C-alpha atoms as a PDB file:
ATOM      1  CA  MET A   1      87.009 -56.581-149.224  1.00  0.00           C
ATOM      2  CA  ARG A   2      89.741 -54.049-148.707  1.00  0.00           C
ATOM      3  CA  THR A   3      92.060 -52.088-150.898  1.00  0.00           C
ATOM      4  CA  ARG A   4      95.493 -50.663-150.195  1.00  0.00           C
ATOM      5  CA  ASN A   5      96.040 -47.241-148.727  1.00  0.00           C
ATOM      6  CA  GLN A   6      99.524 -46.484-150.000  1.00  0.00           C
ATOM      7  CA  SER A   7     102.021 -43.646-149.838  1.00  0.00           C
ATOM      8  CA  THR A   8     105.162 -43.102-151.888  1.00  0.00           C
ATOM      9  CA  SER A   9     107.680 -43.691-149.081  1.00  0.00           C
ATOM     10  CA  SER A  10     110.666 -45.971-149.602  1.00  0.00           C
ATOM     11  CA  ARG A  11     108.686 -48.838-148.093  1.00  0.00           C
ATOM     12  CA  GLY A  12     105.599 -48.251-150.190  1.00  0.00           C
ATOM     13  CA  ARG A  13     103.955 -47.686-146.826  1.00  0.00           C
ATOM     14  CA  ASN A  14     100.346 -48.864-146.796  1.00  0.00           C
ATOM     15  CA  MET A  15      97.643 -49.905-144.407  1.00  0.00           C
ATOM     16  CA  GLY A  16      97.207 -53.475-145.563  1.00  0.00           C
ATOM     17  CA  TYR A  17      94.079 -54.608-147.345  1.00  0.00           C
ATOM     18  CA  ARG A  18      90.925 -52.470-147.091  1.00  0.00           C
ATOM     19  CA  ALA A  19      87.369 -53.173-148.201  1.00  0.00           C
ATOM     20  CA  THR A  20      86.363 -52.429-151.802  1.00  0.00           C
ATOM     21  CA  GLU A  21      83.950 -54.066-154.191  1.00  0.00           C
ATOM     22  CA  ARG A  22      86.352 -54.386-157.135  1.00  0.00           C
ATOM     23  CA  PRO A  23      89.984 -54.679-156.032  1.00  0.00           C
ATOM     24  CA  THR A  24      92.709 -54.715-158.650  1.00  0.00           C
ATOM     25  CA  ILE A  25      94.294 -58.163-158.818  1.00  0.00           C
ATOM     26  CA  GLY A  26      97.667 -59.518-159.869  1.00  0.00           C
ATOM     27  CA  TRP A  27      98.249 -63.204-160.547  1.00  0.00           C
ATOM     28  CA  ILE A  28     101.698 -64.814-160.602  1.00  0.00           C
ATOM     29  CA  GLY A  29     101.987 -68.315-162.076  1.00  0.00           C
ATOM     30  CA  THR A  30      99.723 -69.599-164.853  1.00  0.00           C
ATOM     31  CA  GLY A  31     100.545 -73.283-164.903  1.00  0.00           C
ATOM     32  CA  ARG A  32      97.792 -75.901-165.106  1.00  0.00           C
ATOM     33  CA  MET A  33      96.187 -74.812-161.839  1.00  0.00           C
ATOM     34  CA  GLY A  34      97.063 -71.123-161.837  1.00  0.00           C
ATOM     35  CA  PHE A  35      95.642 -70.610-165.311  1.00  0.00           C
ATOM     36  CA  GLN A  36      92.253 -72.061-164.370  1.00  0.00           C
ATOM     37  CA  LEU A  37      92.051 -70.118-161.115  1.00  0.00           C
ATOM     38  CA  ALA A  38      92.966 -66.812-162.745  1.00  0.00           C
ATOM     39  CA  ALA A  39      90.326 -67.570-165.377  1.00  0.00           C
ATOM     40  CA  ARG A  40      87.666 -67.922-162.671  1.00  0.00           C
ATOM     41  CA  LEU A  41      88.467 -64.445-161.353  1.00  0.00           C
ATOM     42  CA  LEU A  42      88.304 -63.015-164.866  1.00  0.00           C
ATOM     43  CA  GLU A  43      85.032 -64.769-165.617  1.00  0.00           C
ATOM     44  CA  ALA A  44      83.628 -63.267-162.413  1.00  0.00           C
ATOM     45  CA  GLY A  45      84.390 -59.812-163.825  1.00  0.00           C
ATOM     46  CA  HIS A  46      87.532 -58.940-161.889  1.00  0.00           C
ATOM     47  CA  ASP A  47      90.399 -56.794-163.165  1.00  0.00           C
ATOM     48  CA  VAL A  48      93.346 -59.214-163.351  1.00  0.00           C
ATOM     49  CA  ALA A  49      96.899 -58.682-164.560  1.00  0.00           C
ATOM     50  CA  VAL A  50      98.987 -61.835-164.891  1.00  0.00           C
ATOM     51  CA  TYR A  51     102.646 -62.775-164.928  1.00  0.00           C
ATOM     52  CA  ASN A  52     104.202 -66.083-165.883  1.00  0.00           C
ATOM     53  CA  ARG A  53     107.872 -66.886-166.428  1.00  0.00           C
ATOM     54  CA  THR A  54     106.930 -68.304-169.836  1.00  0.00           C
ATOM     55  CA  ARG A  55     104.789 -65.466-171.154  1.00  0.00           C
ATOM     56  CA  ALA A  56     103.103 -67.599-173.824  1.00  0.00           C
ATOM     57  CA  LYS A  57     101.355 -69.635-171.118  1.00  0.00           C
ATOM     58  CA  ALA A  58      99.658 -66.490-169.797  1.00  0.00           C
ATOM     59  CA  GLU A  59      98.711 -64.939-173.145  1.00  0.00           C
ATOM     60  CA  PRO A  60      95.491 -66.975-173.674  1.00  0.00           C
ATOM     61  CA  LEU A  61      94.021 -65.288-170.588  1.00  0.00           C
ATOM     62  CA  THR A  62      93.890 -62.022-172.553  1.00  0.00           C
ATOM     63  CA  GLU A  63      90.879 -63.496-174.350  1.00  0.00           C
ATOM     64  CA  LEU A  64      89.075 -63.286-170.993  1.00  0.00           C
ATOM     65  CA  GLY A  65      90.212 -59.719-170.388  1.00  0.00           C
ATOM     66  CA  ALA A  66      93.512 -60.159-168.562  1.00  0.00           C
ATOM     67  CA  SER A  67      96.546 -58.003-169.156  1.00  0.00           C
ATOM     68  CA  VAL A  68      99.975 -59.651-169.203  1.00  0.00           C
ATOM     69  CA  VAL A  69     102.958 -57.983-167.505  1.00  0.00           C
ATOM     70  CA  ASP A  70     106.680 -58.515-167.910  1.00  0.00           C
ATOM     71  CA  SER A  71     107.689 -59.066-164.269  1.00  0.00           C
ATOM     72  CA  PRO A  72     106.186 -59.577-160.808  1.00  0.00           C
ATOM     73  CA  ALA A  73     107.324 -56.042-159.932  1.00  0.00           C
ATOM     74  CA  ASP A  74     104.750 -54.755-162.424  1.00  0.00           C
ATOM     75  CA  LEU A  75     102.052 -56.071-160.062  1.00  0.00           C
ATOM     76  CA  ALA A  76     103.303 -54.198-156.991  1.00  0.00           C
ATOM     77  CA  ASP A  77     100.589 -51.536-157.275  1.00  0.00           C
ATOM     78  CA  LYS A  78      97.736 -54.073-157.191  1.00  0.00           C
ATOM     79  CA  ASP A  79      95.413 -54.420-154.236  1.00  0.00           C
ATOM     80  CA  VAL A  80      95.799 -58.204-154.111  1.00  0.00           C
ATOM     81  CA  VAL A  81      98.446 -60.440-155.663  1.00  0.00           C
ATOM     82  CA  PHE A  82      97.905 -64.191-155.868  1.00  0.00           C
ATOM     83  CA  VAL A  83     100.927 -66.456-156.217  1.00  0.00           C
ATOM     84  CA  MET A  84     100.876 -70.042-157.450  1.00  0.00           C
ATOM     85  CA  VAL A  85     104.359 -71.334-158.214  1.00  0.00           C
ATOM     86  CA  SER A  86     105.821 -74.798-157.873  1.00  0.00           C
ATOM     87  CA  ALA A  87     108.711 -74.525-155.407  1.00  0.00           C
ATOM     88  CA  SER A  88     110.103 -72.588-152.459  1.00  0.00           C
ATOM     89  CA  ALA A  89     112.852 -71.010-154.579  1.00  0.00           C
ATOM     90  CA  ASP A  90     110.232 -69.780-157.034  1.00  0.00           C
ATOM     91  CA  LEU A  91     108.246 -68.104-154.254  1.00  0.00           C
ATOM     92  CA  ALA A  92     111.359 -66.263-153.093  1.00  0.00           C
ATOM     93  CA  ALA A  93     112.141 -65.203-156.646  1.00  0.00           C
ATOM     94  CA  VAL A  94     108.709 -63.705-157.360  1.00  0.00           C
ATOM     95  CA  THR A  95     108.394 -61.973-153.993  1.00  0.00           C
ATOM     96  CA  THR A  96     111.787 -60.749-152.738  1.00  0.00           C
ATOM     97  CA  GLY A  97     114.012 -61.502-155.730  1.00  0.00           C
ATOM     98  CA  GLU A  98     115.119 -59.047-158.380  1.00  0.00           C
ATOM     99  CA  ASN A  99     111.945 -57.666-159.967  1.00  0.00           C
ATOM    100  CA  GLY A 100     109.868 -59.469-157.323  1.00  0.00           C
ATOM    101  CA  VAL A 101     106.499 -58.100-156.309  1.00  0.00           C
ATOM    102  CA  LEU A 102     108.063 -56.726-153.079  1.00  0.00           C
ATOM    103  CA  SER A 103     111.178 -55.346-154.784  1.00  0.00           C
ATOM    104  CA  ARG A 104     109.954 -51.859-155.660  1.00  0.00           C
ATOM    105  CA  ALA A 105     110.648 -48.915-153.363  1.00  0.00           C
ATOM    106  CA  ASP A 106     107.572 -46.979-154.471  1.00  0.00           C
ATOM    107  CA  ALA A 107     104.842 -49.630-154.237  1.00  0.00           C
ATOM    108  CA  ALA A 108     103.788 -52.834-152.530  1.00  0.00           C
ATOM    109  CA  PRO A 109     100.519 -54.771-152.735  1.00  0.00           C
ATOM    110  CA  GLY A 110      98.013 -54.614-149.921  1.00  0.00           C
ATOM    111  CA  LEU A 111      97.763 -58.394-149.736  1.00  0.00           C
ATOM    112  CA  ILE A 112      99.654 -61.413-151.042  1.00  0.00           C
ATOM    113  CA  VAL A 113      97.735 -64.697-151.181  1.00  0.00           C
ATOM    114  CA  ASP A 114     100.155 -67.582-151.703  1.00  0.00           C
ATOM    115  CA  SER A 115      98.796 -70.910-152.943  1.00  0.00           C
ATOM    116  CA  SER A 116     102.180 -72.325-153.923  1.00  0.00           C
ATOM    117  CA  THR A 117     103.597 -75.728-153.007  1.00  0.00           C
ATOM    118  CA  VAL A 118     106.322 -74.578-150.616  1.00  0.00           C
ATOM    119  CA  SER A 119     107.834 -75.379-147.250  1.00  0.00           C
ATOM    120  CA  THR A 120     106.700 -73.774-144.026  1.00  0.00           C
ATOM    121  CA  GLY A 121     110.079 -72.059-143.759  1.00  0.00           C
ATOM    122  CA  ALA A 122     109.835 -70.508-147.227  1.00  0.00           C
ATOM    123  CA  SER A 123     106.325 -69.337-146.454  1.00  0.00           C
ATOM    124  CA  ALA A 124     107.460 -67.762-143.182  1.00  0.00           C
ATOM    125  CA  GLU A 125     110.285 -65.918-144.985  1.00  0.00           C
ATOM    126  CA  ALA A 126     107.874 -64.519-147.571  1.00  0.00           C
ATOM    127  CA  ARG A 127     105.461 -63.505-144.806  1.00  0.00           C
ATOM    128  CA  ALA A 128     108.217 -61.667-142.933  1.00  0.00           C
ATOM    129  CA  ALA A 129     109.268 -59.843-146.102  1.00  0.00           C
ATOM    130  CA  ALA A 130     105.676 -58.832-146.751  1.00  0.00           C
ATOM    131  CA  ALA A 131     105.288 -57.584-143.179  1.00  0.00           C
ATOM    132  CA  GLY A 132     108.318 -55.378-143.754  1.00  0.00           C
ATOM    133  CA  ARG A 133     106.291 -53.602-146.414  1.00  0.00           C
ATOM    134  CA  ASP A 134     103.088 -53.559-144.342  1.00  0.00           C
ATOM    135  CA  THR A 135     101.628 -56.048-146.803  1.00  0.00           C
ATOM    136  CA  ASP A 136      99.242 -58.662-145.440  1.00  0.00           C
ATOM    137  CA  PHE A 137     100.129 -62.274-146.294  1.00  0.00           C
ATOM    138  CA  LEU A 138      97.832 -65.294-146.399  1.00  0.00           C
ATOM    139  CA  ALA A 139      98.999 -68.866-146.979  1.00  0.00           C
ATOM    140  CA  ALA A 140      96.230 -70.501-148.994  1.00  0.00           C
ATOM    141  CA  PRO A 141      97.141 -73.984-150.288  1.00  0.00           C
ATOM    142  CA  VAL A 142      94.445 -75.649-152.363  1.00  0.00           C
ATOM    143  CA  SER A 143      92.988 -79.111-152.797  1.00  0.00           C
ATOM    144  CA  GLY A 144      92.063 -80.052-156.335  1.00  0.00           C
ATOM    145  CA  ASN A 145      93.256 -80.149-159.927  1.00  0.00           C
ATOM    146  CA  PRO A 146      92.261 -78.232-163.086  1.00  0.00           C
ATOM    147  CA  LYS A 147      89.114 -80.312-163.617  1.00  0.00           C
ATOM    148  CA  VAL A 148      88.095 -79.763-159.988  1.00  0.00           C
ATOM    149  CA  VAL A 149      88.674 -76.026-160.467  1.00  0.00           C
ATOM    150  CA  LYS A 150      86.461 -75.980-163.553  1.00  0.00           C
ATOM    151  CA  SER A 151      83.684 -77.759-161.658  1.00  0.00           C
ATOM    152  CA  GLY A 152      83.830 -75.149-158.884  1.00  0.00           C
ATOM    153  CA  LYS A 153      84.749 -77.735-156.247  1.00  0.00           C
ATOM    154  CA  LEU A 154      88.217 -76.532-155.285  1.00  0.00           C
ATOM    155  CA  THR A 155      88.851 -76.106-151.553  1.00  0.00           C
ATOM    156  CA  LEU A 156      91.328 -73.841-149.779  1.00  0.00           C
ATOM    157  CA  ALA A 157      92.882 -73.881-146.306  1.00  0.00           C
ATOM    158  CA  VAL A 158      93.950 -70.366-145.307  1.00  0.00           C
ATOM    159  CA  SER A 159      96.143 -69.067-142.497  1.00  0.00           C
ATOM    160  CA  GLY A 160      97.397 -65.638-141.534  1.00  0.00           C
ATOM    161  CA  PRO A 161      95.830 -62.520-140.008  1.00  0.00           C
ATOM    162  CA  ARG A 162      92.123 -63.140-139.430  1.00  0.00           C
ATOM    163  CA  GLU A 163      91.237 -59.598-140.493  1.00  0.00           C
ATOM    164  CA  ALA A 164      92.987 -60.072-143.834  1.00  0.00           C
ATOM    165  CA  PHE A 165      91.219 -63.394-144.344  1.00  0.00           C
ATOM    166  CA  ASP A 166      87.809 -61.904-143.620  1.00  0.00           C
ATOM    167  CA  ALA A 167      88.487 -59.092-146.073  1.00  0.00           C
ATOM    168  CA  ALA A 168      89.761 -61.424-148.797  1.00  0.00           C
ATOM    169  CA  ARG A 169      87.134 -64.126-148.357  1.00  0.00           C
ATOM    170  CA  PRO A 170      84.795 -62.904-151.144  1.00  0.00           C
ATOM    171  CA  LEU A 171      87.685 -63.185-153.606  1.00  0.00           C
ATOM    172  CA  LEU A 172      88.746 -66.582-152.300  1.00  0.00           C
ATOM    173  CA  GLU A 173      85.203 -67.885-152.635  1.00  0.00           C
ATOM    174  CA  VAL A 174      85.324 -67.166-156.361  1.00  0.00           C
ATOM    175  CA  LEU A 175      88.049 -69.797-156.639  1.00  0.00           C
ATOM    176  CA  GLY A 176      86.120 -72.716-155.133  1.00  0.00           C
ATOM    177  CA  ARG A 177      83.346 -73.938-152.926  1.00  0.00           C
ATOM    178  CA  GLY A 178      85.215 -74.434-149.649  1.00  0.00           C
ATOM    179  CA  VAL A 179      87.313 -71.727-148.007  1.00  0.00           C
ATOM    180  CA  THR A 180      88.376 -72.541-144.447  1.00  0.00           C
ATOM    181  CA  TYR A 181      90.319 -70.326-142.066  1.00  0.00           C
ATOM    182  CA  VAL A 182      92.606 -72.665-140.111  1.00  0.00           C
ATOM    183  CA  GLY A 183      94.662 -70.311-137.952  1.00  0.00           C
ATOM    184  CA  GLU A 184      97.562 -67.894-137.783  1.00  0.00           C
ATOM    185  CA  GLY A 185     100.984 -68.055-139.420  1.00  0.00           C
ATOM    186  CA  GLU A 186     101.875 -71.063-141.557  1.00  0.00           C
ATOM    187  CA  VAL A 187      99.424 -73.582-140.110  1.00  0.00           C
ATOM    188  CA  ALA A 188      97.658 -73.875-143.485  1.00  0.00           C
ATOM    189  CA  ARG A 189     100.804 -75.531-144.858  1.00  0.00           C
ATOM    190  CA  LEU A 190     100.544 -78.298-142.246  1.00  0.00           C
ATOM    191  CA  VAL A 191      96.817 -78.658-142.911  1.00  0.00           C
ATOM    192  CA  LYS A 192      97.534 -79.216-146.621  1.00  0.00           C
ATOM    193  CA  ILE A 193     100.286 -81.737-145.844  1.00  0.00           C
ATOM    194  CA  ALA A 194      97.935 -83.623-143.501  1.00  0.00           C
ATOM    195  CA  HIS A 195      95.315 -83.591-146.251  1.00  0.00           C
ATOM    196  CA  ASN A 196      97.736 -85.091-148.767  1.00  0.00           C
ATOM    197  CA  VAL A 197      98.913 -87.759-146.349  1.00  0.00           C
ATOM    198  CA  PHE A 198      95.270 -88.765-145.925  1.00  0.00           C
ATOM    199  CA  LEU A 199      94.933 -88.735-149.728  1.00  0.00           C
ATOM    200  CA  GLY A 200      97.699 -91.313-149.977  1.00  0.00           C
ATOM    201  CA  VAL A 201      96.377 -93.485-147.148  1.00  0.00           C
ATOM    202  CA  VAL A 202      92.837 -93.489-148.558  1.00  0.00           C
ATOM    203  CA  THR A 203      94.041 -94.310-152.061  1.00  0.00           C
ATOM    204  CA  GLN A 204      96.117 -97.238-150.815  1.00  0.00           C
ATOM    205  CA  SER A 205      93.161 -98.517-148.809  1.00  0.00           C
ATOM    206  CA  LEU A 206      90.853 -98.087-151.794  1.00  0.00           C
ATOM    207  CA  ALA A 207      93.300-100.049-153.948  1.00  0.00           C
ATOM    208  CA  GLU A 208      93.422-102.871-151.403  1.00  0.00           C
ATOM    209  CA  ILE A 209      89.676-103.352-151.059  1.00  0.00           C
ATOM    210  CA  THR A 210      89.073-103.000-154.808  1.00  0.00           C
ATOM    211  CA  VAL A 211      91.635-105.686-155.592  1.00  0.00           C
ATOM    212  CA  LEU A 212      90.182-107.883-152.835  1.00  0.00           C
ATOM    213  CA  ALA A 213      86.687-107.581-154.330  1.00  0.00           C
ATOM    214  CA  GLU A 214      87.908-108.330-157.850  1.00  0.00           C
ATOM    215  CA  LYS A 215      89.957-111.323-156.764  1.00  0.00           C
ATOM    216  CA  GLY A 216      86.817-112.597-155.025  1.00  0.00           C
ATOM    217  CA  GLY A 217      84.814-112.458-158.253  1.00  0.00           C
ATOM    218  CA  THR A 218      83.215-109.045-158.772  1.00  0.00           C
ATOM    219  CA  SER A 219      84.098-106.360-161.295  1.00  0.00           C
ATOM    220  CA  ARG A 220      85.754-103.139-160.197  1.00  0.00           C
ATOM    221  CA  GLU A 221      82.904-101.203-161.758  1.00  0.00           C
ATOM    222  CA  ALA A 222      80.270-103.042-159.710  1.00  0.00           C
ATOM    223  CA  PHE A 223      82.231-102.874-156.470  1.00  0.00           C
ATOM    224  CA  LEU A 224      82.943 -99.173-156.764  1.00  0.00           C
ATOM    225  CA  GLU A 225      79.349 -98.392-157.768  1.00  0.00           C
ATOM    226  CA  PHE A 226      78.220-100.082-154.565  1.00  0.00           C
ATOM    227  CA  LEU A 227      80.862 -98.290-152.502  1.00  0.00           C
ATOM    228  CA  ASN A 228      80.100 -94.885-153.969  1.00  0.00           C
ATOM    229  CA  ASN A 229      76.397 -95.244-153.252  1.00  0.00           C
ATOM    230  CA  SER A 230      77.028 -96.285-149.657  1.00  0.00           C
ATOM    231  CA  VAL A 231      77.789 -94.074-146.670  1.00  0.00           C
ATOM    232  CA  MET A 232      81.456 -94.990-147.176  1.00  0.00           C
ATOM    233  CA  GLY A 233      81.550 -93.438-150.625  1.00  0.00           C
ATOM    234  CA  SER A 234      82.953 -89.946-151.090  1.00  0.00           C
ATOM    235  CA  VAL A 235      83.531 -87.254-153.682  1.00  0.00           C
ATOM    236  CA  PHE A 236      87.079 -88.588-153.932  1.00  0.00           C
ATOM    237  CA  SER A 237      86.221 -92.277-154.337  1.00  0.00           C
ATOM    238  CA  ARG A 238      83.719 -91.396-157.079  1.00  0.00           C
ATOM    239  CA  TYR A 239      86.194 -89.064-158.754  1.00  0.00           C
ATOM    240  CA  LYS A 240      88.860 -91.789-158.873  1.00  0.00           C
ATOM    241  CA  THR A 241      86.459 -94.529-160.017  1.00  0.00           C
ATOM    242  CA  PRO A 242      87.018 -94.019-163.789  1.00  0.00           C
ATOM    243  CA  ALA A 243      90.787 -94.358-163.302  1.00  0.00           C
ATOM    244  CA  LEU A 244      90.430 -97.502-161.208  1.00  0.00           C
ATOM    245  CA  VAL A 245      87.869 -99.126-163.506  1.00  0.00           C
ATOM    246  CA  ASN A 246      89.468 -98.262-166.840  1.00  0.00           C
ATOM    247  CA  LEU A 247      93.108 -98.111-165.695  1.00  0.00           C
ATOM    248  CA  ASP A 248      93.473 -94.571-167.022  1.00  0.00           C
ATOM    249  CA  PHE A 249      96.365 -93.149-165.039  1.00  0.00           C
ATOM    250  CA  THR A 250      96.659 -89.804-166.802  1.00  0.00           C
ATOM    251  CA  PRO A 251      98.474 -87.798-164.132  1.00  0.00           C
ATOM    252  CA  THR A 252      96.707 -85.410-161.800  1.00  0.00           C
ATOM    253  CA  PHE A 253      99.237 -85.964-158.993  1.00  0.00           C
ATOM    254  CA  THR A 254     102.255 -88.220-159.375  1.00  0.00           C
ATOM    255  CA  MET A 255     103.756 -90.763-157.019  1.00  0.00           C
ATOM    256  CA  PRO A 256     106.959 -88.741-156.364  1.00  0.00           C
ATOM    257  CA  LEU A 257     104.857 -85.734-155.377  1.00  0.00           C
ATOM    258  CA  LEU A 258     102.844 -87.917-153.015  1.00  0.00           C
ATOM    259  CA  ARG A 259     106.052 -89.313-151.518  1.00  0.00           C
ATOM    260  CA  LYS A 260     107.268 -85.762-150.883  1.00  0.00           C
ATOM    261  CA  ASP A 261     104.107 -84.975-148.932  1.00  0.00           C
ATOM    262  CA  PHE A 262     104.366 -88.215-146.956  1.00  0.00           C
ATOM    263  CA  ASP A 263     107.925 -87.247-146.046  1.00  0.00           C
ATOM    264  CA  LEU A 264     106.788 -83.805-144.902  1.00  0.00           C
ATOM    265  CA  GLY A 265     103.857 -85.253-142.962  1.00  0.00           C
ATOM    266  CA  LEU A 266     105.948 -87.861-141.182  1.00  0.00           C
ATOM    267  CA  GLU A 267     108.592 -85.261-140.390  1.00  0.00           C
ATOM    268  CA  ALA A 268     105.911 -83.055-138.821  1.00  0.00           C
ATOM    269  CA  ALA A 269     104.610 -86.068-136.911  1.00  0.00           C
ATOM    270  CA  ARG A 270     108.042 -86.685-135.420  1.00  0.00           C
ATOM    271  CA  GLU A 271     108.432 -83.040-134.457  1.00  0.00           C
ATOM    272  CA  LEU A 272     104.988 -82.926-132.836  1.00  0.00           C
ATOM    273  CA  GLU A 273     105.297 -86.440-131.345  1.00  0.00           C
ATOM    274  CA  ALA A 274     102.100 -87.592-133.060  1.00  0.00           C
ATOM    275  CA  PRO A 275     102.485 -91.244-134.122  1.00  0.00           C
ATOM    276  CA  MET A 276     101.130 -92.130-137.580  1.00  0.00           C
ATOM    277  CA  PRO A 277     101.675 -95.882-138.063  1.00  0.00           C
ATOM    278  CA  VAL A 278      99.151 -96.282-140.900  1.00  0.00           C
ATOM    279  CA  ALA A 279     100.617 -93.319-142.789  1.00  0.00           C
ATOM    280  CA  ALA A 280     104.125 -94.700-142.316  1.00  0.00           C
ATOM    281  CA  ALA A 281     103.106 -98.044-143.814  1.00  0.00           C
ATOM    282  CA  ALA A 282     101.394 -96.346-146.769  1.00  0.00           C
ATOM    283  CA  ALA A 283     104.484 -94.211-147.341  1.00  0.00           C
ATOM    284  CA  GLN A 284     106.595 -97.354-147.707  1.00  0.00           C
ATOM    285  CA  LEU A 285     104.186 -98.720-150.313  1.00  0.00           C
ATOM    286  CA  VAL A 286     104.431 -95.477-152.262  1.00  0.00           C
ATOM    287  CA  CYS A 287     108.243 -95.790-152.155  1.00  0.00           C
ATOM    288  CA  GLU A 288     107.928 -99.363-153.408  1.00  0.00           C
ATOM    289  CA  ALA A 289     105.771 -98.188-156.320  1.00  0.00           C
ATOM    290  CA  ILE A 290     108.313 -95.526-157.263  1.00  0.00           C
ATOM    291  CA  GLY A 291     111.126 -98.069-157.039  1.00  0.00           C
ATOM    292  CA  GLY A 292     109.124-100.227-159.433  1.00  0.00           C
ATOM    293  CA  GLY A 293     109.032 -97.431-161.993  1.00  0.00           C
ATOM    294  CA  SER A 294     105.822 -95.533-161.215  1.00  0.00           C
ATOM    295  CA  ARG A 295     106.987 -91.940-161.599  1.00  0.00           C
ATOM    296  CA  GLU A 296     105.065 -90.192-164.360  1.00  0.00           C
ATOM    297  CA  ASN A 297     101.553 -91.597-164.020  1.00  0.00           C
ATOM    298  CA  ASP A 298      98.820 -90.746-161.537  1.00  0.00           C
ATOM    299  CA  PHE A 299      99.223 -91.995-157.989  1.00  0.00           C
ATOM    300  CA  ALA A 300      96.072 -94.111-158.454  1.00  0.00           C
ATOM    301  CA  GLU A 301      98.546 -96.526-160.029  1.00  0.00           C
ATOM    302  CA  LEU A 302      98.840 -97.865-156.481  1.00  0.00           C
ATOM    303  CA  LEU A 303      96.036-100.133-157.692  1.00  0.00           C
ATOM    304  CA  LEU A 304      98.420-101.925-160.079  1.00  0.00           C
ATOM    305  CA  GLU A 305     101.002-102.410-157.345  1.00  0.00           C
ATOM    306  CA  GLN A 306      98.366-103.914-155.070  1.00  0.00           C
ATOM    307  CA  ALA A 307      97.205-106.248-157.862  1.00  0.00           C
ATOM    308  CA  ARG A 308     100.781-107.374-158.486  1.00  0.00           C
ATOM    309  CA  ARG A 309     101.281-108.202-154.822  1.00  0.00           C
ATOM    310  CA  SER A 310      97.968-110.074-154.889  1.00  0.00           C
ATOM    311  CA  GLY A 311      98.944-112.198-157.866  1.00  0.00           C
ATOM    312  CA  ILE A 312      96.410-110.899-160.383  1.00  0.00           C
ATOM    313  CA  GLU A 313      96.727-108.901-163.592  1.00  0.00           C
ATOM    314  CA  LEU A 314      94.191-106.132-164.101  1.00  0.00           C
ATOM    315  CA  LYS A 315      92.652-105.163-167.430  1.00  0.00           C
ATOM    316  CA  SER A 316      90.596-102.126-168.340  1.00  0.00           C
ATOM    317  CA  GLU A 317      86.870-102.748-168.054  1.00  0.00           C
ATOM    318  CA  HIS A 318      86.172-100.106-170.739  1.00  0.00           C
ATOM    319  CA  ALA A 319      83.141 -98.885-168.833  1.00  0.00           C
ATOM    320  CA  THR A 320      81.408 -95.524-168.980  1.00  0.00           C
ATOM    321  CA  VAL A 321      81.754 -94.274-165.433  1.00  0.00           C
ATOM    322  CA  ASP A 322      80.780 -90.879-164.012  1.00  0.00           C
ATOM    323  CA  ASP A 323      83.448 -89.094-161.981  1.00  0.00           C
ATOM    324  CA  GLY A 324      80.841 -87.035-160.139  1.00  0.00           C
ATOM    325  CA  LEU A 325      82.360 -83.650-160.999  1.00  0.00           C
ATOM    326  CA  GLU A 326      79.880 -82.546-163.626  1.00  0.00           C
ATOM    327  CA  GLY A 327      76.703 -80.782-162.621  1.00  0.00           C
END
């Protein structure tokens, strides 16, 4: 990996990210996902300083060796700063806002790795601001949830300068098992949106065939065991099996969040003139579910909507089912 080579000019002039075995790391955002990812870096022996708007949410990481700072600006002298915040406005605030990580005249990080849920435009603005400080910027949206992070099965799509990606890859590989370079600029944002559109389409399809099998006389547990052991099974179908069998819709990703990604995906499809008729139909079913009141639970609740349309009422099968994430 690489570390910064920085002067004390008004721009915090540096040479980007240069190779070193133990870079100093800043982490901004310790929500459900950010906390677990920062913990992985700490458990791997890295020097990590963390910032979170609500300081109390970051404090438990001190037990793993982290230091907690008072503002993003306190991380400006780090080699690498990871960002995981929830909205475009938040990304602007922690990068270019007052006390943002790029706000200091005397220092700027060598690399910013942004894994936030933000628009392509917001990402491009942050990238331009970073370039103004000679700071490399990688967009690195992730696929997974806290349990997936703990199991080491998180995946990342990364875009930006290839040299910066190659230098940062050893750090990124600490976070999960799959790190894929997808191109320059903000293309990783589109890759993540496409991924989430597929997530919605697959879940709707899985709901349809599961309800079909149950209405025809088999249990959800038996059908999904067969599916998961076939070539059509996947890590995802196995992971969602406990929710579908036992109707446990503890949220990992809600229906409104899925609708947002469908909207972004279909907007990109219009701009690129790439028809997506199946995705468009699935998006309407997600809207129907939200209109029916499904807002707080997991998006796997599409199963209940499909059952309702099919004229059957589902009950938990109270089965012990492996989600495939352990081991």
